[in-house]
Amino acid sequence: MSKAATTEPSKFRQTLEDANLQLAVYTATGRLMEKRREAVAADVLPEYQELRTQAHEIKKHTLDNLDYYLELFEEHVTAHGGKVVYCKDGSEVADFVLRLAKERGARLIVKSKSMTTEEIDLNERLAHHQLESVETDLGEYILQLAHQRPYHIVAPALHLTRYDVANIFTEKLGVENETVIEKQTMIARGVLRQKFLQADIGISGANFLVADSGAVVIVENEGNARLTTSAPRIHIAVAGMEKMIARAQDLPVFLKLLGRSATGQPLTVYTSFLSGPRREGEVDGPEEFYVVLLDNGRTRLLADREKRQSLYCIRCGACLNHCPVYRKVGGHNYPWVYSGPIGAVITPQYMGVGKDPWLPFASSLCGACYEVCPVKINIPKLLLDLRSEVTKFKAKERGGWAERMVFRLWAWVMRHPRIYEMMGSMAAAFFPEGEKPGWLRSVPSFMNIGPLKGWLSQRDLPRPASKSFRQHWRSRRKGGR
Amino acid sequence: MGPRVALFVTCIVDQLFPRVGLAMADVLERIGCEVDFPEAQTCCGQPAFNSGYRAEARDVARHFLSVFEQAEYIVVPSGSCTSMISHHYAELFRKEPEWLDRARAVGSRVVEFSTFLTEVVKVEDVGARLDAVVTYHDSCHALRELSVKSGPRRLLGRVRGLTLKEMDRAEECCGFGGTFSVKFAETSGGMVRTKVDSILRTGAEIVVSIDSSCLMQLQGALARANAPVRTMHLAEVLASR
Ligand code: SF4
């Protein structure tokens, strides 16, 4: 496949042909779909559509005025005794953490789940400097052991069965093969408890940054984020700056939507509000509190008024669960840590449309993602915009000329009804009804190329009608009907 | 006398499934509409738009608008093409105010076939008869961009002899997606096979939809699997008697 191709990468096939994986992903996402459906049903949450609109508007307002809210946020964090650190990219984040660790003599880091740190490969960057950081979310921990990337932004180990997990534990931890999920959890807990006790630094992500109170809000189900942010001496929250919302008062809108959209939970089990280091008289909490605000291309996205809405994402994962393409090709065939529809929208914007030009085309534009997105990001529209950018980019790079010529010619024919009709009749003559009417299973090999080949690889082909509608229509009119 | 309608049969129906257009004309005439077919029509431009060729799509869209500018109602046997005209032309002509106005004016008169029956002329019983068990596939653009969901089912409910059996994945995409079906053939094939399984579980003999493009994908996959199920456009069902 040429680099400029906008067609299916051949690596998809392995996933599509893996029946066990297909079943695992289909079942897991199907369950999440079902749970979400129940949690947002009109009789349970009558204000659901209203909440979506509100969430969209709040994000829009906050990001349209992000400069102001960043300042406000920093003011409050500083007033509470914390510190805000702005980082341009992953290496700046790593440098900051490494420097701090060195100054404080820190050896071990515990981490709670954070896609933002996955985005910048923080663990690998730190490991490179012999600083160990251990994932404490069960799914993330399993993946860290297995050296795999998250398969899904909410359920990182969605593709693994308990048997897979048993094998990973046996291989990496030297424990006996244990396939009971509760017991696997106990094994991980045993290891992680030690780590929590020894760790000097806890690194978390953030689900929301609240500008008017300087709070970092984290939602989770396992309680590990709570420990990560309170047990070690130092807490660093790493967050993309788009996680901002204007007011604490707006938070309930998002909390109502996030858990429901992600896992069908009315509320997640734990919601932590962190707004600074331990104060005098408090018994727990870290001594030092940092919020690292990551740019990593976000200001570029922010500059594009049309596509800015891609930053409204609250990483609920609903668009992945409902995407028929994600459900077929899974999370590891996308070029970056963000997979599914939202990945297809943000990856080209962060990486440039020329890098994996096929990505915005990997969608049937069914719109299921937009329908379930709690912040109403118009993903199909963004994909269409990106497709147009890809073709423009290719034209500039002098690539993809064959396809461009086809569409030019096609557009010309479509403006010339007589020629269009003539070409239709020619196509029909190529596929005479002959002795075998009905759909074609194959065509002569000289014709089995391009789109025809793609179509026939999966489905039978309809014959062009021997008489088009317009030809029928003419005789019908003549017949005096 | 009912309203005057101009048929936009879509290029797929014109070239591949003319009987769908004929059935649509039959039904509309039967309920008293005056039916016209502007012969200069071709395509709405969606294939180019969805493939990222906006200039080419605009050219074709301009042609479409010129052909249909005078029509009172433009009735279309496709949710996808209807939505292209009523929703996406606005995006195409975002920077051309004059064409944008024309697109809006025409766009407001374009109606998907089942919607025309249930919402415009408000007829649900067209006197059809079909002795069969059928299942209905919600095509994505009709469902999500035009909110067409209950209309076709109500129409099917009035067909004598017909039993509607819902499939468990009625709202799931069939995997067609225009050029997606050939650019991402294997993924698209996987999607349609999942859909076919869902159809087969109903035991229905016929799958009905309001988009011939979805039906082409479904029929192609059903035929490949040698499954004893055929596809029919809603217009064909309603024209049966
Ligand atoms: S784009 Fe919307 S649905 Fe997808 S993860 Fe983000 S918030 Fe959730």
JSON list of C-alpha atoms in Angstrom, two decimals, chain B residues 118-204:
[
{"chain": "B", "resi": 118, "resn": "THR", "atom": "CA", "xyz": [-46.49, 9.94, 6.46]},
{"chain": "B", "resi": 119, "resn": "GLU", "atom": "CA", "xyz": [-45.73, 13.63, 7.04]},
{"chain": "B", "resi": 120, "resn": "VAL", "atom": "CA", "xyz": [-46.66, 15.52, 3.89]},
{"chain": "B", "resi": 121, "resn": "VAL", "atom": "CA", "xyz": [-49.67, 13.80, 2.38]},
{"chain": "B", "resi": 122, "resn": "LYS", "atom": "CA", "xyz": [-50.34, 11.95, 5.63]},
{"chain": "B", "resi": 123, "resn": "VAL", "atom": "CA", "xyz": [-51.31, 8.67, 4.07]},
{"chain": "B", "resi": 124, "resn": "GLU", "atom": "CA", "xyz": [-50.38, 5.45, 5.81]},
{"chain": "B", "resi": 125, "resn": "ASP", "atom": "CA", "xyz": [-52.58, 2.94, 4.04]},
{"chain": "B", "resi": 126, "resn": "VAL", "atom": "CA", "xyz": [-51.80, 2.93, 0.34]},
{"chain": "B", "resi": 127, "resn": "GLY", "atom": "CA", "xyz": [-53.83, -0.20, -0.31]},
{"chain": "B", "resi": 128, "resn": "ALA", "atom": "CA", "xyz": [-50.89, -2.57, -0.56]},
{"chain": "B", "resi": 129, "resn": "ARG", "atom": "CA", "xyz": [-50.90, -6.31, -0.02]},
{"chain": "B", "resi": 130, "resn": "LEU", "atom": "CA", "xyz": [-47.89, -8.58, 0.47]},
{"chain": "B", "resi": 131, "resn": "ASP", "atom": "CA", "xyz": [-48.14, -11.96, 2.13]},
{"chain": "B", "resi": 132, "resn": "ALA", "atom": "CA", "xyz": [-44.75, -12.19, 3.76]},
{"chain": "B", "resi": 133, "resn": "VAL", "atom": "CA", "xyz": [-42.76, -11.96, 6.96]},
{"chain": "B", "resi": 134, "resn": "VAL", "atom": "CA", "xyz": [-40.39, -9.02, 6.66]},
{"chain": "B", "resi": 135, "resn": "THR", "atom": "CA", "xyz": [-37.82, -7.27, 8.81]},
{"chain": "B", "resi": 136, "resn": "TYR", "atom": "CA", "xyz": [-36.91, -3.59, 8.56]},
{"chain": "B", "resi": 137, "resn": "HIS", "atom": "CA", "xyz": [-33.39, -2.17, 8.36]},
{"chain": "B", "resi": 138, "resn": "ASP", "atom": "CA", "xyz": [-32.98, 1.39, 9.63]},
{"chain": "B", "resi": 139, "resn": "SER", "atom": "CA", "xyz": [-30.61, 3.05, 7.22]},
{"chain": "B", "resi": 140, "resn": "CYS", "atom": "CA", "xyz": [-28.21, 5.28, 9.14]},
{"chain": "B", "resi": 141, "resn": "HIS", "atom": "CA", "xyz": [-28.71, 8.63, 7.46]},
{"chain": "B", "resi": 142, "resn": "ALA", "atom": "CA", "xyz": [-32.48, 8.33, 7.47]},
{"chain": "B", "resi": 143, "resn": "LEU", "atom": "CA", "xyz": [-32.43, 7.33, 11.12]},
{"chain": "B", "resi": 144, "resn": "ARG", "atom": "CA", "xyz": [-29.84, 9.71, 12.51]},
{"chain": "B", "resi": 145, "resn": "GLU", "atom": "CA", "xyz": [-29.90, 12.70, 10.18]},
{"chain": "B", "resi": 146, "resn": "LEU", "atom": "CA", "xyz": [-33.59, 12.71, 9.24]},
{"chain": "B", "resi": 147, "resn": "SER", "atom": "CA", "xyz": [-35.08, 11.00, 12.34]},
{"chain": "B", "resi": 148, "resn": "VAL", "atom": "CA", "xyz": [-36.98, 8.51, 10.19]},
{"chain": "B", "resi": 149, "resn": "LYS", "atom": "CA", "xyz": [-37.87, 5.62, 12.43]},
{"chain": "B", "resi": 150, "resn": "SER", "atom": "CA", "xyz": [-41.55, 5.02, 13.04]},
{"chain": "B", "resi": 151, "resn": "GLY", "atom": "CA", "xyz": [-42.88, 6.20, 9.64]},
{"chain": "B", "resi": 152, "resn": "PRO", "atom": "CA", "xyz": [-41.74, 3.25, 7.54]},
{"chain": "B", "resi": 153, "resn": "ARG", "atom": "CA", "xyz": [-42.89, 0.85, 10.26]},
{"chain": "B", "resi": 154, "resn": "ARG", "atom": "CA", "xyz": [-46.32, 2.45, 10.34]},
{"chain": "B", "resi": 155, "resn": "LEU", "atom": "CA", "xyz": [-46.54, 2.14, 6.56]},
{"chain": "B", "resi": 156, "resn": "LEU", "atom": "CA", "xyz": [-45.54, -1.52, 6.75]},
{"chain": "B", "resi": 157, "resn": "GLY", "atom": "CA", "xyz": [-48.11, -2.02, 9.49]},
{"chain": "B", "resi": 158, "resn": "ARG", "atom": "CA", "xyz": [-50.86, -1.14, 7.01]},
{"chain": "B", "resi": 159, "resn": "VAL", "atom": "CA", "xyz": [-49.81, -3.61, 4.35]},
{"chain": "B", "resi": 160, "resn": "ARG", "atom": "CA", "xyz": [-52.29, -6.47, 4.25]},
{"chain": "B", "resi": 161, "resn": "GLY", "atom": "CA", "xyz": [-50.82, -9.91, 4.82]},
{"chain": "B", "resi": 162, "resn": "LEU", "atom": "CA", "xyz": [-47.50, -8.54, 6.02]},
{"chain": "B", "resi": 163, "resn": "THR", "atom": "CA", "xyz": [-45.88, -9.40, 9.33]},
{"chain": "B", "resi": 164, "resn": "LEU", "atom": "CA", "xyz": [-43.04, -7.24, 10.61]},
{"chain": "B", "resi": 165, "resn": "LYS", "atom": "CA", "xyz": [-40.46, -9.00, 12.75]},
{"chain": "B", "resi": 166, "resn": "GLU", "atom": "CA", "xyz": [-37.86, -6.68, 14.23]},
{"chain": "B", "resi": 167, "resn": "MET", "atom": "CA", "xyz": [-34.24, -7.78, 14.17]},
{"chain": "B", "resi": 168, "resn": "ASP", "atom": "CA", "xyz": [-32.01, -7.32, 17.21]},
{"chain": "B", "resi": 169, "resn": "ARG", "atom": "CA", "xyz": [-29.63, -5.00, 15.39]},
{"chain": "B", "resi": 170, "resn": "ALA", "atom": "CA", "xyz": [-32.06, -2.92, 13.33]},
{"chain": "B", "resi": 171, "resn": "GLU", "atom": "CA", "xyz": [-30.15, 0.32, 13.98]},
{"chain": "B", "resi": 172, "resn": "GLU", "atom": "CA", "xyz": [-26.68, -1.04, 13.34]},
{"chain": "B", "resi": 173, "resn": "CYS", "atom": "CA", "xyz": [-24.98, 0.09, 10.15]},
{"chain": "B", "resi": 174, "resn": "CYS", "atom": "CA", "xyz": [-24.96, -2.40, 7.28]},
{"chain": "B", "resi": 175, "resn": "GLY", "atom": "CA", "xyz": [-21.41, -1.36, 6.46]},
{"chain": "B", "resi": 176, "resn": "PHE", "atom": "CA", "xyz": [-22.08, 0.18, 3.06]},
{"chain": "B", "resi": 177, "resn": "GLY", "atom": "CA", "xyz": [-20.91, 3.76, 3.55]},
{"chain": "B", "resi": 178, "resn": "GLY", "atom": "CA", "xyz": [-20.41, 4.54, -0.16]},
{"chain": "B", "resi": 179, "resn": "THR", "atom": "CA", "xyz": [-16.78, 4.25, -1.17]},
{"chain": "B", "resi": 180, "resn": "PHE", "atom": "CA", "xyz": [-16.10, 2.83, 2.29]},
{"chain": "B", "resi": 181, "resn": "SER", "atom": "CA", "xyz": [-17.55, -0.45, 1.02]},
{"chain": "B", "resi": 182, "resn": "VAL", "atom": "CA", "xyz": [-14.75, -0.83, -1.49]},
{"chain": "B", "resi": 183, "resn": "LYS", "atom": "CA", "xyz": [-11.94, 1.13, 0.19]},
{"chain": "B", "resi": 184, "resn": "PHE", "atom": "CA", "xyz": [-12.38, -0.79, 3.43]},
{"chain": "B", "resi": 185, "resn": "ALA", "atom": "CA", "xyz": [-13.85, -3.89, 1.82]},
{"chain": "B", "resi": 186, "resn": "GLU", "atom": "CA", "xyz": [-12.91, -6.38, 4.52]},
{"chain": "B", "resi": 187, "resn": "THR", "atom": "CA", "xyz": [-14.17, -4.25, 7.40]},
{"chain": "B", "resi": 188, "resn": "SER", "atom": "CA", "xyz": [-17.32, -3.47, 5.44]},
{"chain": "B", "resi": 189, "resn": "GLY", "atom": "CA", "xyz": [-17.74, -7.17, 4.69]},
{"chain": "B", "resi": 190, "resn": "GLY", "atom": "CA", "xyz": [-17.38, -8.01, 8.38]},
{"chain": "B", "resi": 191, "resn": "MET", "atom": "CA", "xyz": [-20.00, -5.44, 9.26]},
{"chain": "B", "resi": 192, "resn": "VAL", "atom": "CA", "xyz": [-22.55, -6.68, 6.76]},
{"chain": "B", "resi": 193, "resn": "ARG", "atom": "CA", "xyz": [-22.07, -10.30, 7.81]},
{"chain": "B", "resi": 194, "resn": "THR", "atom": "CA", "xyz": [-22.89, -9.33, 11.39]},
{"chain": "B", "resi": 195, "resn": "LYS", "atom": "CA", "xyz": [-25.98, -7.60, 10.09]},
{"chain": "B", "resi": 196, "resn": "VAL", "atom": "CA", "xyz": [-26.93, -10.61, 7.97]},
{"chain": "B", "resi": 197, "resn": "ASP", "atom": "CA", "xyz": [-26.74, -12.85, 11.04]},
{"chain": "B", "resi": 198, "resn": "SER", "atom": "CA", "xyz": [-29.13, -10.54, 12.79]},
{"chain": "B", "resi": 199, "resn": "ILE", "atom": "CA", "xyz": [-31.52, -10.65, 9.81]},
{"chain": "B", "resi": 200, "resn": "LEU", "atom": "CA", "xyz": [-31.38, -14.42, 9.62]},
{"chain": "B", "resi": 201, "resn": "ARG", "atom": "CA", "xyz": [-32.22, -14.76, 13.31]},
{"chain": "B", "resi": 202, "resn": "THR", "atom": "CA", "xyz": [-35.63, -13.17, 12.64]},
{"chain": "B", "resi": 203, "resn": "GLY", "atom": "CA", "xyz": [-36.66, -15.85, 10.18]},
{"chain": "B", "resi": 204, "resn": "ALA", "atom": "CA", "xyz": [-37.98, -13.14, 7.85]}
]
